[in-house]
Coordinates of C-alpha atoms in Angstrom, one line a residue:
Chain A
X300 CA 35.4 36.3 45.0
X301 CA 36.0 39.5 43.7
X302 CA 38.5 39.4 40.3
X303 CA 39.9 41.4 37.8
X304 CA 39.1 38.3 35.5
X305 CA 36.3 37.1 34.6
X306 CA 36.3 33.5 36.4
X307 CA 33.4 31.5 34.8
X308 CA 32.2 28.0 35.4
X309 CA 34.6 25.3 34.9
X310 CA 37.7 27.9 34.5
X311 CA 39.6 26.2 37.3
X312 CA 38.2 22.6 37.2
X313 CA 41.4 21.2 36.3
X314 CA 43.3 22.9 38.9
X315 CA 45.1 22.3 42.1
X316 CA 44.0 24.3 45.2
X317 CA 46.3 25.8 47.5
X318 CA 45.4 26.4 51.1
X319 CA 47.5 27.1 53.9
X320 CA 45.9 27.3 57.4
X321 CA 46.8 29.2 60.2
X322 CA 49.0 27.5 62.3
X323 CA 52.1 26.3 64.2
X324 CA 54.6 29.4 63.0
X325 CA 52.8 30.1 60.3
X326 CA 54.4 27.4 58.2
X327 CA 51.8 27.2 55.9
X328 CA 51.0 30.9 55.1
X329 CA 54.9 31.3 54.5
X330 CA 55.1 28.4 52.2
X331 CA 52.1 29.9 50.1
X332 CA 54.3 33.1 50.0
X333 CA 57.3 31.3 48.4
X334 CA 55.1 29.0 46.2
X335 CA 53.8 32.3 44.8
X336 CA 56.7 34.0 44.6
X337 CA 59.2 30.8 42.7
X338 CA 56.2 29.7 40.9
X339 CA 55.8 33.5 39.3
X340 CA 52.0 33.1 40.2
X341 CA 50.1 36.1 39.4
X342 CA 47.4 38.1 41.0
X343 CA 43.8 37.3 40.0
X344 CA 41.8 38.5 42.6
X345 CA 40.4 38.7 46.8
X346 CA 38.0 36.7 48.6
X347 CA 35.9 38.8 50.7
X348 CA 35.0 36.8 53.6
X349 CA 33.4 38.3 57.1
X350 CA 35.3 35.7 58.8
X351 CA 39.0 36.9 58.6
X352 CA 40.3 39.1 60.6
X353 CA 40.3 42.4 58.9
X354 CA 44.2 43.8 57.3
X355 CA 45.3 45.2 54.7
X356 CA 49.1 46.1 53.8
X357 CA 51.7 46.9 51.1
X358 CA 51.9 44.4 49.3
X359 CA 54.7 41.1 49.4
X360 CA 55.6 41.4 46.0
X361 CA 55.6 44.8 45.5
X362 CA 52.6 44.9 43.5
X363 CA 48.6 46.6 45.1
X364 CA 47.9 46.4 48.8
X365 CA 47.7 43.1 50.0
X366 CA 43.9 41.8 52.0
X367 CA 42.9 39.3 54.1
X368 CA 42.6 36.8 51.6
X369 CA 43.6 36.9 48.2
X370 CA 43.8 34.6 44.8
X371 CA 46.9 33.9 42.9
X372 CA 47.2 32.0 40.2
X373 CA 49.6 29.9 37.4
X374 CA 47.6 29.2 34.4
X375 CA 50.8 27.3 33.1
X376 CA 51.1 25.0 36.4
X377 CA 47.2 24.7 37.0
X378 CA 47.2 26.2 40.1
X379 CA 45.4 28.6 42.5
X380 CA 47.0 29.9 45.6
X381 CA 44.4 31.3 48.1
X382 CA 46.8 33.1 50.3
X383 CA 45.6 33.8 53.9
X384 CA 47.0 36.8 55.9
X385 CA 45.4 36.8 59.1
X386 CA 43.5 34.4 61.9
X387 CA 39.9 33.6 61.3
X388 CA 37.9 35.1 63.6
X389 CA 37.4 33.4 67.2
X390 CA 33.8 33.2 66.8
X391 CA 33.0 33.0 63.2
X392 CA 35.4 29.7 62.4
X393 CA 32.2 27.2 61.3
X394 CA 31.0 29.9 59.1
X395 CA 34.8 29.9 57.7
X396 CA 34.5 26.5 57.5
X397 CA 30.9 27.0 55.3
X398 CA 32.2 29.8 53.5
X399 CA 35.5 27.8 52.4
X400 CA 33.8 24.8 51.2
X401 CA 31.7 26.7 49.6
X402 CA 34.2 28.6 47.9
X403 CA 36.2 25.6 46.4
X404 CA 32.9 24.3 45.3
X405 CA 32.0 26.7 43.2
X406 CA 35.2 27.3 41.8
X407 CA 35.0 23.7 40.7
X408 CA 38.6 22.8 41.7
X409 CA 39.8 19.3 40.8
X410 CA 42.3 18.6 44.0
X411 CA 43.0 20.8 47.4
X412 CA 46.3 20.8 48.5
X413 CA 45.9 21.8 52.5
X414 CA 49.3 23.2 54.0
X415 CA 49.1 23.4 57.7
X416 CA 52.1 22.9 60.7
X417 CA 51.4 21.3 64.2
X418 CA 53.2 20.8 67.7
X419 CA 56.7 19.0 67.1
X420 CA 55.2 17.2 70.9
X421 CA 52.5 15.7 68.8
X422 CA 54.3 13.4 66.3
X423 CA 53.9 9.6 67.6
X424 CA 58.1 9.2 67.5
X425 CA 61.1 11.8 67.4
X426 CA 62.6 9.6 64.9
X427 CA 59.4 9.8 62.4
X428 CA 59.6 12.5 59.4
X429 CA 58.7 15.7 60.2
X430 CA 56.3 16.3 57.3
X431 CA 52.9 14.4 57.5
X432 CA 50.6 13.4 54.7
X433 CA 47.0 12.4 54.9
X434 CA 44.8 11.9 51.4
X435 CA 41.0 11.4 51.0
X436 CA 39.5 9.0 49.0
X437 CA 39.8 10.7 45.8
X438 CA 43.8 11.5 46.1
X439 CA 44.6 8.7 48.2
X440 CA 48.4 8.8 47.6
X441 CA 49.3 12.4 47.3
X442 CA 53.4 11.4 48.4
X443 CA 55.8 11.2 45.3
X444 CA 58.3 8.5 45.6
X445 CA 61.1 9.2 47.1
X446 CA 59.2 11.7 49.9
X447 CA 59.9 10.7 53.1
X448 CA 56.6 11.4 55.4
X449 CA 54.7 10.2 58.4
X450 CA 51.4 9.0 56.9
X451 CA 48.7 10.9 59.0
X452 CA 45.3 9.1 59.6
X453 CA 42.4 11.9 58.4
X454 CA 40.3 11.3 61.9
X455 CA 43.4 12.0 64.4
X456 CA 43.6 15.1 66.0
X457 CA 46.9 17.3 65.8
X458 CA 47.8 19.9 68.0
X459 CA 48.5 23.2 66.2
X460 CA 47.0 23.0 62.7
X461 CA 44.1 25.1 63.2
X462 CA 41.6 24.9 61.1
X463 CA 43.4 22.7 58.8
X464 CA 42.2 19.3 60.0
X465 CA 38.5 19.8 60.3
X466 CA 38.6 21.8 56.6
X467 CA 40.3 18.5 55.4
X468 CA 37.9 16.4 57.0
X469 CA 34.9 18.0 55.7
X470 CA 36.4 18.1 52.2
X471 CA 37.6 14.7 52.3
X472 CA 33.5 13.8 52.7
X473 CA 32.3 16.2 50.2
X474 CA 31.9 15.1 46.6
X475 CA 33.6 17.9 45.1
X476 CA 36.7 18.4 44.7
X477 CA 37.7 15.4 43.4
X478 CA 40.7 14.7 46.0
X479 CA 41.7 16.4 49.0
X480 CA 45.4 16.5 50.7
X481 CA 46.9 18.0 53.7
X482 CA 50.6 18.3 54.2
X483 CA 51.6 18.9 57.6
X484 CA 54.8 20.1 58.9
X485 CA 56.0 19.4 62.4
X486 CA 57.9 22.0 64.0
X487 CA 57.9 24.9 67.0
X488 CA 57.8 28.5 66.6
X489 CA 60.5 30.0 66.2
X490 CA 62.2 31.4 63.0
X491 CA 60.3 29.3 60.7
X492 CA 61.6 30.7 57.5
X493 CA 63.3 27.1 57.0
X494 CA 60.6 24.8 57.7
X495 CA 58.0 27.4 55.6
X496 CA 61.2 26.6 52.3
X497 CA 61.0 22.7 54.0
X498 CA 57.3 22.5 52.9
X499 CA 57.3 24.3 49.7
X500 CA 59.6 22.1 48.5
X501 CA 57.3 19.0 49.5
X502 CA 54.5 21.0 47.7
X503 CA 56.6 21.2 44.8
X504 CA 57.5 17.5 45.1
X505 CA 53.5 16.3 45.7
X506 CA 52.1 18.5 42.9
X507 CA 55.3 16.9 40.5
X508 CA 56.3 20.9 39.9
X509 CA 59.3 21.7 40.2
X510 CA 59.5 25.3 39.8
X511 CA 57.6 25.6 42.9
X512 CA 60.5 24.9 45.0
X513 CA 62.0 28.0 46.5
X514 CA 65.3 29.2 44.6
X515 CA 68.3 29.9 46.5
X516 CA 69.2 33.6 46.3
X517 CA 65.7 34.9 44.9
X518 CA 64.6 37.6 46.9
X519 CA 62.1 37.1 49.7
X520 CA 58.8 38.4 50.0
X521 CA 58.8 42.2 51.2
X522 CA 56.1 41.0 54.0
X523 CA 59.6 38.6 55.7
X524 CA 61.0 41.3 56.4
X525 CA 61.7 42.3 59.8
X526 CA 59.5 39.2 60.7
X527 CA 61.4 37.9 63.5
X528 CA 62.2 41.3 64.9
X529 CA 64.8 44.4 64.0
X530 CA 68.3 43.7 65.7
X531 CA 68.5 44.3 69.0
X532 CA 69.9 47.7 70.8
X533 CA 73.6 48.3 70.6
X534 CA 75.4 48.2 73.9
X535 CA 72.3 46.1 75.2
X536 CA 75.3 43.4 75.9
Chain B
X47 CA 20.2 31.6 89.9
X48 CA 18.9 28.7 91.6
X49 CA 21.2 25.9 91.2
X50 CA 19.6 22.4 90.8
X51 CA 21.8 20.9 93.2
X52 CA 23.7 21.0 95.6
X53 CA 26.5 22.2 93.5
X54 CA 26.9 25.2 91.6
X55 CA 25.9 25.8 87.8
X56 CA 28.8 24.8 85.7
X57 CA 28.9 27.8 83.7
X58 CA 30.1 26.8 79.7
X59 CA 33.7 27.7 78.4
X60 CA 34.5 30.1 76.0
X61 CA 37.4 30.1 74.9
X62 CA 39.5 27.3 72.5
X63 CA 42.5 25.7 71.3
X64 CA 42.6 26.9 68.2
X65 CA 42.8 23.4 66.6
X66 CA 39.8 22.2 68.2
X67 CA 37.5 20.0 65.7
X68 CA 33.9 21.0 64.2
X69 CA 32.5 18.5 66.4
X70 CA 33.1 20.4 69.7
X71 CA 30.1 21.3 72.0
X72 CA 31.1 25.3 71.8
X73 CA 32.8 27.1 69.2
X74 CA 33.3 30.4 71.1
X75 CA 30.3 32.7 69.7
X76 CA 28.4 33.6 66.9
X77 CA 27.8 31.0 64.0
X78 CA 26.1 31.0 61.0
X79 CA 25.4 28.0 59.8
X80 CA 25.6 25.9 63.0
X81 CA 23.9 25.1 66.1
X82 CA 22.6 28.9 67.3
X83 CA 20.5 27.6 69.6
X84 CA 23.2 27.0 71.9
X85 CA 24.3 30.6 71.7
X86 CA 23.9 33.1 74.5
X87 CA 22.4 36.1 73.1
X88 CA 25.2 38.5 73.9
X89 CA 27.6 36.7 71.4
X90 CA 25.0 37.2 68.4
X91 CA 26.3 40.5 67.7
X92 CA 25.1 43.0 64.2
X93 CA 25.0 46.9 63.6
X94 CA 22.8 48.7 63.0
X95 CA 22.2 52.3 61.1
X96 CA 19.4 54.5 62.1
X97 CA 19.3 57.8 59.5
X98 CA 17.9 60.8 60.1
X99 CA 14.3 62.1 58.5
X100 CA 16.4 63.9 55.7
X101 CA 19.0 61.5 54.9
X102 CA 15.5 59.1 54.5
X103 CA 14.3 61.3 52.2
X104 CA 17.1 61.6 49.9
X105 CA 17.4 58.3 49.5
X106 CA 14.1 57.6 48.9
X107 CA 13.9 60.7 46.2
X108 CA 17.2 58.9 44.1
X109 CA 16.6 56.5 41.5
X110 CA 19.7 54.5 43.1
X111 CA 18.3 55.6 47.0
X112 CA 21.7 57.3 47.8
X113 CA 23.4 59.9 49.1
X114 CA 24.9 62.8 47.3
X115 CA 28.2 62.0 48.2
X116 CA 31.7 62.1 46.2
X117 CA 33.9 62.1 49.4
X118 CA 33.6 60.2 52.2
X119 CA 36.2 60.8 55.5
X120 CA 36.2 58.6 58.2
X121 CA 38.1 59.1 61.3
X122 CA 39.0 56.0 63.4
X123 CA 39.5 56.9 67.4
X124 CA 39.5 59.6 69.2
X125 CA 42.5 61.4 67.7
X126 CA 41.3 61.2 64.1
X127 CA 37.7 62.2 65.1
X128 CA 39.5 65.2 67.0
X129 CA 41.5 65.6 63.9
X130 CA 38.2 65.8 61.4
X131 CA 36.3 67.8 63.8
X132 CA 38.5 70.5 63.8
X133 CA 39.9 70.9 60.3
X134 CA 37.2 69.4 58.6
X135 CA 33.9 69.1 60.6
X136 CA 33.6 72.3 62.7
X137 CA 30.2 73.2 63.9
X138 CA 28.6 73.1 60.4
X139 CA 27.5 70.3 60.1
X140 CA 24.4 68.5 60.0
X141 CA 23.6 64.6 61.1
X142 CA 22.5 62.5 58.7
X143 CA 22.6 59.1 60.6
X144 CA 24.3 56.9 62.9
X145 CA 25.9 53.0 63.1
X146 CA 25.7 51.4 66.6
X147 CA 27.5 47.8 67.1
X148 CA 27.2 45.3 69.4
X149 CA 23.6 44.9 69.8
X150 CA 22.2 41.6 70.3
X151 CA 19.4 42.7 67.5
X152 CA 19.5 43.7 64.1
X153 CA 17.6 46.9 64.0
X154 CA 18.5 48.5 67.1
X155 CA 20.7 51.6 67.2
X156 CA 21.1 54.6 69.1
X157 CA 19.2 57.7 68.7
X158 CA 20.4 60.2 66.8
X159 CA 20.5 62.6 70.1
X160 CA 22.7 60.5 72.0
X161 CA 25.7 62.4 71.1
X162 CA 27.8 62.0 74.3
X163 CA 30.9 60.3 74.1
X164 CA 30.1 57.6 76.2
X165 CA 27.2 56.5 74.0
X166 CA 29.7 54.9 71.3
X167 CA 27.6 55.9 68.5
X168 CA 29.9 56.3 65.5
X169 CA 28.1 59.4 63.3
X170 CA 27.7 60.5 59.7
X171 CA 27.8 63.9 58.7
X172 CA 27.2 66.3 56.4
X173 CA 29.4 69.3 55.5
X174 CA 26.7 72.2 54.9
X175 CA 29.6 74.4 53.4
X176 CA 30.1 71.3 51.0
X177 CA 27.6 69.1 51.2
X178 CA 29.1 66.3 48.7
X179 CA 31.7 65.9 51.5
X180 CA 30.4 63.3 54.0
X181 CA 32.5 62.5 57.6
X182 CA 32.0 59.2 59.7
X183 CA 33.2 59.2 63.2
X184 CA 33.8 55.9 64.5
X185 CA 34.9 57.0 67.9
X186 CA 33.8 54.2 69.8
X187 CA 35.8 51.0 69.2
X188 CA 34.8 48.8 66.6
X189 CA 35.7 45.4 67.2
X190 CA 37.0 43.4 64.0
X191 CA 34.3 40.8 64.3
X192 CA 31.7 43.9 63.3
X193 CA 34.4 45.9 60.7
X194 CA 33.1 43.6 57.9
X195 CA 29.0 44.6 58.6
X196 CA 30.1 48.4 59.6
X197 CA 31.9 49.0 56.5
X198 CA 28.9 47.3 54.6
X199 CA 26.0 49.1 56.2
X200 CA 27.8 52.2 55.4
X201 CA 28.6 51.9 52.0
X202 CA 25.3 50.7 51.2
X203 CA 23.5 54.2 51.0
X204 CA 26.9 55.8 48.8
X205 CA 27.1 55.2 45.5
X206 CA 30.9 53.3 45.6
X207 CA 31.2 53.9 41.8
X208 CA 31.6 57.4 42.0
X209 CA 33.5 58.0 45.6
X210 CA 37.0 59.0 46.6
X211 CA 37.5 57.9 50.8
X212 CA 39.9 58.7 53.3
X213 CA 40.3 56.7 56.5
X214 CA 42.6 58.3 59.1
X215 CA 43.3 56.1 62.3
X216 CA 45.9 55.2 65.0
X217 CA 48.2 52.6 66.1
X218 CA 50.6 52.0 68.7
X219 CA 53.9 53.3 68.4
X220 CA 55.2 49.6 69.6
X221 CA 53.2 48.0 66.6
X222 CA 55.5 50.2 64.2
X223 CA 58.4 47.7 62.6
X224 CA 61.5 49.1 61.9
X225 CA 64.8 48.0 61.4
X226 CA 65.5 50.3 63.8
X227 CA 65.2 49.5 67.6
X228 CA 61.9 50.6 69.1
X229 CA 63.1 52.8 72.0
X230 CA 64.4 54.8 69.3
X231 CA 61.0 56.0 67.3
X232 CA 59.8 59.3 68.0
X233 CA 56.5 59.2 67.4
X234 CA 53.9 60.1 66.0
X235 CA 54.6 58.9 62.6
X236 CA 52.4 59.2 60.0
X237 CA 52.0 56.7 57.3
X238 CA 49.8 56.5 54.1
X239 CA 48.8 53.3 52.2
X240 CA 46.6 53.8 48.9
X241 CA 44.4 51.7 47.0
X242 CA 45.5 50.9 43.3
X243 CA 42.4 52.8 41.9
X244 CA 43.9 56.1 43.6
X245 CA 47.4 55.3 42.3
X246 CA 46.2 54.3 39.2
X247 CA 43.9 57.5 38.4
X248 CA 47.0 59.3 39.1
X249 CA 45.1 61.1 42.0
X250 CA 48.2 60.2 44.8
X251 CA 49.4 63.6 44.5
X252 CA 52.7 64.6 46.3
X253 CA 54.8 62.8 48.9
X254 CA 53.7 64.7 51.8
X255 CA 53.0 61.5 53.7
X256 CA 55.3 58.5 53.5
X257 CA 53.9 55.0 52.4
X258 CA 53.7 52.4 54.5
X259 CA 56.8 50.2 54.6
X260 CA 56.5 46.4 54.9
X261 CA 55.7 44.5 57.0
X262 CA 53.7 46.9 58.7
X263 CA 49.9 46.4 58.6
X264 CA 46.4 48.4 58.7
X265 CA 44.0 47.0 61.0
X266 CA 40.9 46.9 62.4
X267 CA 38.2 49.6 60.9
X268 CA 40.7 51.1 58.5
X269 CA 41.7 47.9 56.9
X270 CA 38.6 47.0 56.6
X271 CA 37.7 49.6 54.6
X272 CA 41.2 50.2 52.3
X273 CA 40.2 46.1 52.2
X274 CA 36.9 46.8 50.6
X275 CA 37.9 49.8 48.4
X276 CA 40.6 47.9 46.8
X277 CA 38.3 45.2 46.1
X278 CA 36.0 47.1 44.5
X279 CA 38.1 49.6 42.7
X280 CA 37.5 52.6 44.4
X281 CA 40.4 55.7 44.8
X282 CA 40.8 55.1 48.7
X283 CA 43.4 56.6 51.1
X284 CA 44.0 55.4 54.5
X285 CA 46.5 57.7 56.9
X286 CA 47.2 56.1 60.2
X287 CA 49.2 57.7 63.3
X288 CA 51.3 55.6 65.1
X289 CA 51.0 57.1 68.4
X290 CA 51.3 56.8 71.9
X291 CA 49.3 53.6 73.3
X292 CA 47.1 55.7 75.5
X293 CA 45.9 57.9 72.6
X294 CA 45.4 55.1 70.2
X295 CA 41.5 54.0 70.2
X296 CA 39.6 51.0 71.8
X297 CA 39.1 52.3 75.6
X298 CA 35.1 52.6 75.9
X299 CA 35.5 54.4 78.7
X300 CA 37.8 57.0 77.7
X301 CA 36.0 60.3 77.9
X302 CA 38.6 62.4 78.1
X303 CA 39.5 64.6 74.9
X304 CA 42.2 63.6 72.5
X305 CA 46.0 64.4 73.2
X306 CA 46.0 67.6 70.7
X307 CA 49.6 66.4 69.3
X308 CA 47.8 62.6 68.0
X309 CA 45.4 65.1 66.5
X310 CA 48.2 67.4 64.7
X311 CA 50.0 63.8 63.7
X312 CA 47.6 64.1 60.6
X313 CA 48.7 67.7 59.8
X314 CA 50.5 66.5 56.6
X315 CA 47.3 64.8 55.1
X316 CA 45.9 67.9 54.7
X317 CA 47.7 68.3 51.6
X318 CA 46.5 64.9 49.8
X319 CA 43.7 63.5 48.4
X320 CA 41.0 64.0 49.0
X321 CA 41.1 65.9 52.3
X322 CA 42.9 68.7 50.2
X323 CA 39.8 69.0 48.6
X324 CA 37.7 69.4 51.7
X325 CA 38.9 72.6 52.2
X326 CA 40.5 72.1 56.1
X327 CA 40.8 74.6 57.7
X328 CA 44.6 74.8 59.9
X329 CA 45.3 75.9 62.2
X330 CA 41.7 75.2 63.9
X331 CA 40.6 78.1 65.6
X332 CA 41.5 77.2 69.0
X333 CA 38.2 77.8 71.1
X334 CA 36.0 76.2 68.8
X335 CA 38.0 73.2 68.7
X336 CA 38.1 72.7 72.2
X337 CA 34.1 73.9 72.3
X338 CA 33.5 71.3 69.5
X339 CA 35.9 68.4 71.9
X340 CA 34.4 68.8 75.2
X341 CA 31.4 67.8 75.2
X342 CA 31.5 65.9 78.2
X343 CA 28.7 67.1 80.8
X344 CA 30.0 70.2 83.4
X345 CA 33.2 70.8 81.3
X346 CA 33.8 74.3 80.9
X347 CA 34.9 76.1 78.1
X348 CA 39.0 76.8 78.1
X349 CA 39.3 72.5 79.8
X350 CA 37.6 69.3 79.2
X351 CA 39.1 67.9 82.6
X352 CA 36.6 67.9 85.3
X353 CA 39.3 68.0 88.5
X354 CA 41.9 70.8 87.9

């Protein structure tokens, strides 16, 4: 991790880990965005992996280029976002795997919150929520009361989430952090913008902070724009 | 191959859902920390940087072993190399080293005769006129999986602390996102994104080339390396073309010269940092441009096609 601050042992070890995963619509990647921007998170620094897919761009918030992979973070909220921008490399994804776990380990996080999005097809009934929750042993209950989620087994397989599940999986085993948590979204591609607010309001919810939640009328991230496409040509129709 | 029965080999698949599990028999190539013994040799892939007697020298002479270097340029593609070559490079220059990629071993690179274009070296130079100004050509493709091991191996003989770097490359005109419709771009545009270190040292000079507008991205080699310099603080410009797809770069077998209006789409970074510096010379003399381009084998001197 490279950082304009110094981040010493122990500096985060109270803190809640944000990851989103590549996935389904890029749900979780979106949700980061407006968890940083509602939560007023700040940069703190990039991770510089060799297993990301190399970008680099102006950045969201209108603040120094954005990378591959960088670190926000809330020092009032106790959280670290480690915002992803692009696709792990086809042939390098155990080595993310390696590198990430690693990563989390030495910054001696206390919880991981994993935000991912899968197949709509793949929930077990229509009428079931669309957001799924799965805890490890160490945060077995991450839903607040009052959520309403489909309570996802941490061995079964879902269709779209990347890299999500097996990073859960092999966090879930590992001693540190203390407790791991995915929060799944079900949905199809499309103009995800809604589901993206849908989960970052369930992060807010999960992680009992309120201010996460995405506020109606605050401007979105620079990097929406144009997401879904400019408007079509005039006398197309 | 013999098979061992009476049916053929079943030869292993490569490519994945992108939510399959850790636990899968192949993962699709190279891996670090897994099972490489199940890898075919082709998919372990490295670079590698062979230097030339001098450039060993110097770096063996330094206390910090490397080069006398305070501006780097690196052109991306054929269209930026063209571009360097011309206003920058000319025929005054001397080799200091090579990076090949793709090799199956570490260690292996081109020699630093193989100047062809069809050998895909991409080559470090040395401006005798200014010899603190250094020029990479990365002409040959570099795909992303080896950006992160290029960009390394390069930096690792510069001192980073005291370097200012331009990166000029090219991407599709279609790539380009505008809130205008696409059939109505006229390319090639030009964009510039800087790292904070060159905004901050108050060395973005001038408007001459128009920032990057979001969403738009840098990829490939020249994101990799405005990645790296913001990262580690150093004043970094990248300029990349959007330009026609055929004049953009990853064709290996393109041998042809590049289309001379991709190379004038970098015209206006001329005057900004740190190519100003470089003292270009425009307009490039016309016959040693094309003497310096066509370096394909039979071309003659006014054309680089080899059927008129």
């Amino acid at each position: 991790v490279l950082s304009d601050k110094s981040i010493g042992p122990g500096k985060w070890s109270d803190y809640t880990c944000v990851l989103p995963s590549v996935s389904v619509g890029n749900v979780g990647q979106l949700a980061a965005d407006l968890i940083i921007s509602s939560g007023r998170l700040y940069s703190v620094g990039y991770w510089h992996s060799a297993s990301l897919t190399p970008v680099c761009g102006p950045g969201p918030f209108g603040g120094p280029p954005c990378t591959a992979a960088e670190l926000w973070e809330s020092e009032q909220r106790r959280i670290v976002v480690l915002q992803l921008r692009s696709p792990v490399l086809a042939c390098r994804r155990r080595r993310f795997l390696d590198e990430a776990c690693n990563l989390i380990a030495e910054c001696g996080f206390a919880r991981v919150l994993l935000l991912a999005s899968a197949w709509d097809s793949s929930r077990r009934e229509p009428s079931c929520p669309s957001l799924g929750l799965a805890g490890s042993p160490g945060w077995p209950n991450p839903a607040p009361e009052g959520l309403e989620f489909e309570s996802l087994e941490p061995e079964r397989r879902l269709s779209g989430v990347g890299l999500a599940g097996p990073l859960f999986r092999r966090l879930a085993a590992d001693s540190r952090p203390t407790g791991t948590a995915l929060a799944c979204l079900f949905c199809s591609e499309g103009d995800n913008s809604g589901h993206a607010g849908q989960l970052a309001e369930a992060v807010a919810a999960i992680l009992g902070q309120p201010g996460l939640a995405p506020v109606p009328g605050r401007p979105l991230p620079s990097s929406w724009r144009l997401l879904y496409g400019s408007r079509p040509v005039e006398g197309l129709y | 191959m013999a098979a061992d029965g009476p049916f053929p080999k079943r030869l292993p698949e490569f490519s994945r859902a992108v939510d399959d599990s850790e636990d899968s028999d192949w993962d699709g190539g190279e891996d670090q920390g897994g099972d490489s013994g199940r890898l075919k040799a082709s998919d372990v892939r490295s670079c590698a940087m062979r230097l030339s007697p001098a450039a060993r020298q110097q770096l063996a002479a330094g206390d910090r072993r490397v080069l006398d270097c305070s501006t780097l340029l690196v052109g991306v593609g054929p269209a930026a190399c063209g571009f360097l070559t011309a206003c920058v490079l000319g025929d005054d220059a001397e080799i200091l080293g090579l990076i090949s990629c793709g090799f199956p071993e570490a260690g292996l690179a081109n020699s630093l005769g193989q100047t062809a274009l069809g050998d895909f070296g991409c080559f470090l130079y040395r401006l005798k006129c200014n010899p603190q100004v250094l020029v990479c050509h990365a002409a040959a493709p570099v795909p992303p999986a080896d950006c992160h091991e290029f960009v390394e191996l390069l930096l690792s003989v510069l001192d980073v602390e005291s370097l200012d770097l331009a990166v000029l490359g090219t991407q599709p005109l279609t790539s380009f996102q505008s809130a205008e419709p696409a059939s109505s771009l006229v390319g090639p545009l030009l964009r510039c994104l800087r790292s904070s270190a060159m905004l901050g040292q108050g060395k973005a000079a001038g408007d001459a080339v128009q920032q990057l507008e979001p969403p738009n991205l840098l990829t490939g080699l020249p994101a990799q390396l405005l990645s790296v310099c913001q990262m580690r603080r150093v004043p970094a410009a990248a300029f990349v073309a959007f330009v026609a797809e055929a004049d953009c770069d990853g064709e290996p077998h393109r041998l042809l010269p590049p289309d001379p209006a991709a190379m004038a789409a970098f015209r206006p970074a001329l005057a900004c940092q740190p190519l100003r510096y470089c003292r270009p010379a425009w307009p490039p003399n016309s016959d040693r441009v094309m003497r310096l381009l066509c370096r394909q084998p039979g071309a003659n001197g006014s054309s680089a096609y080899l059927y008129t």
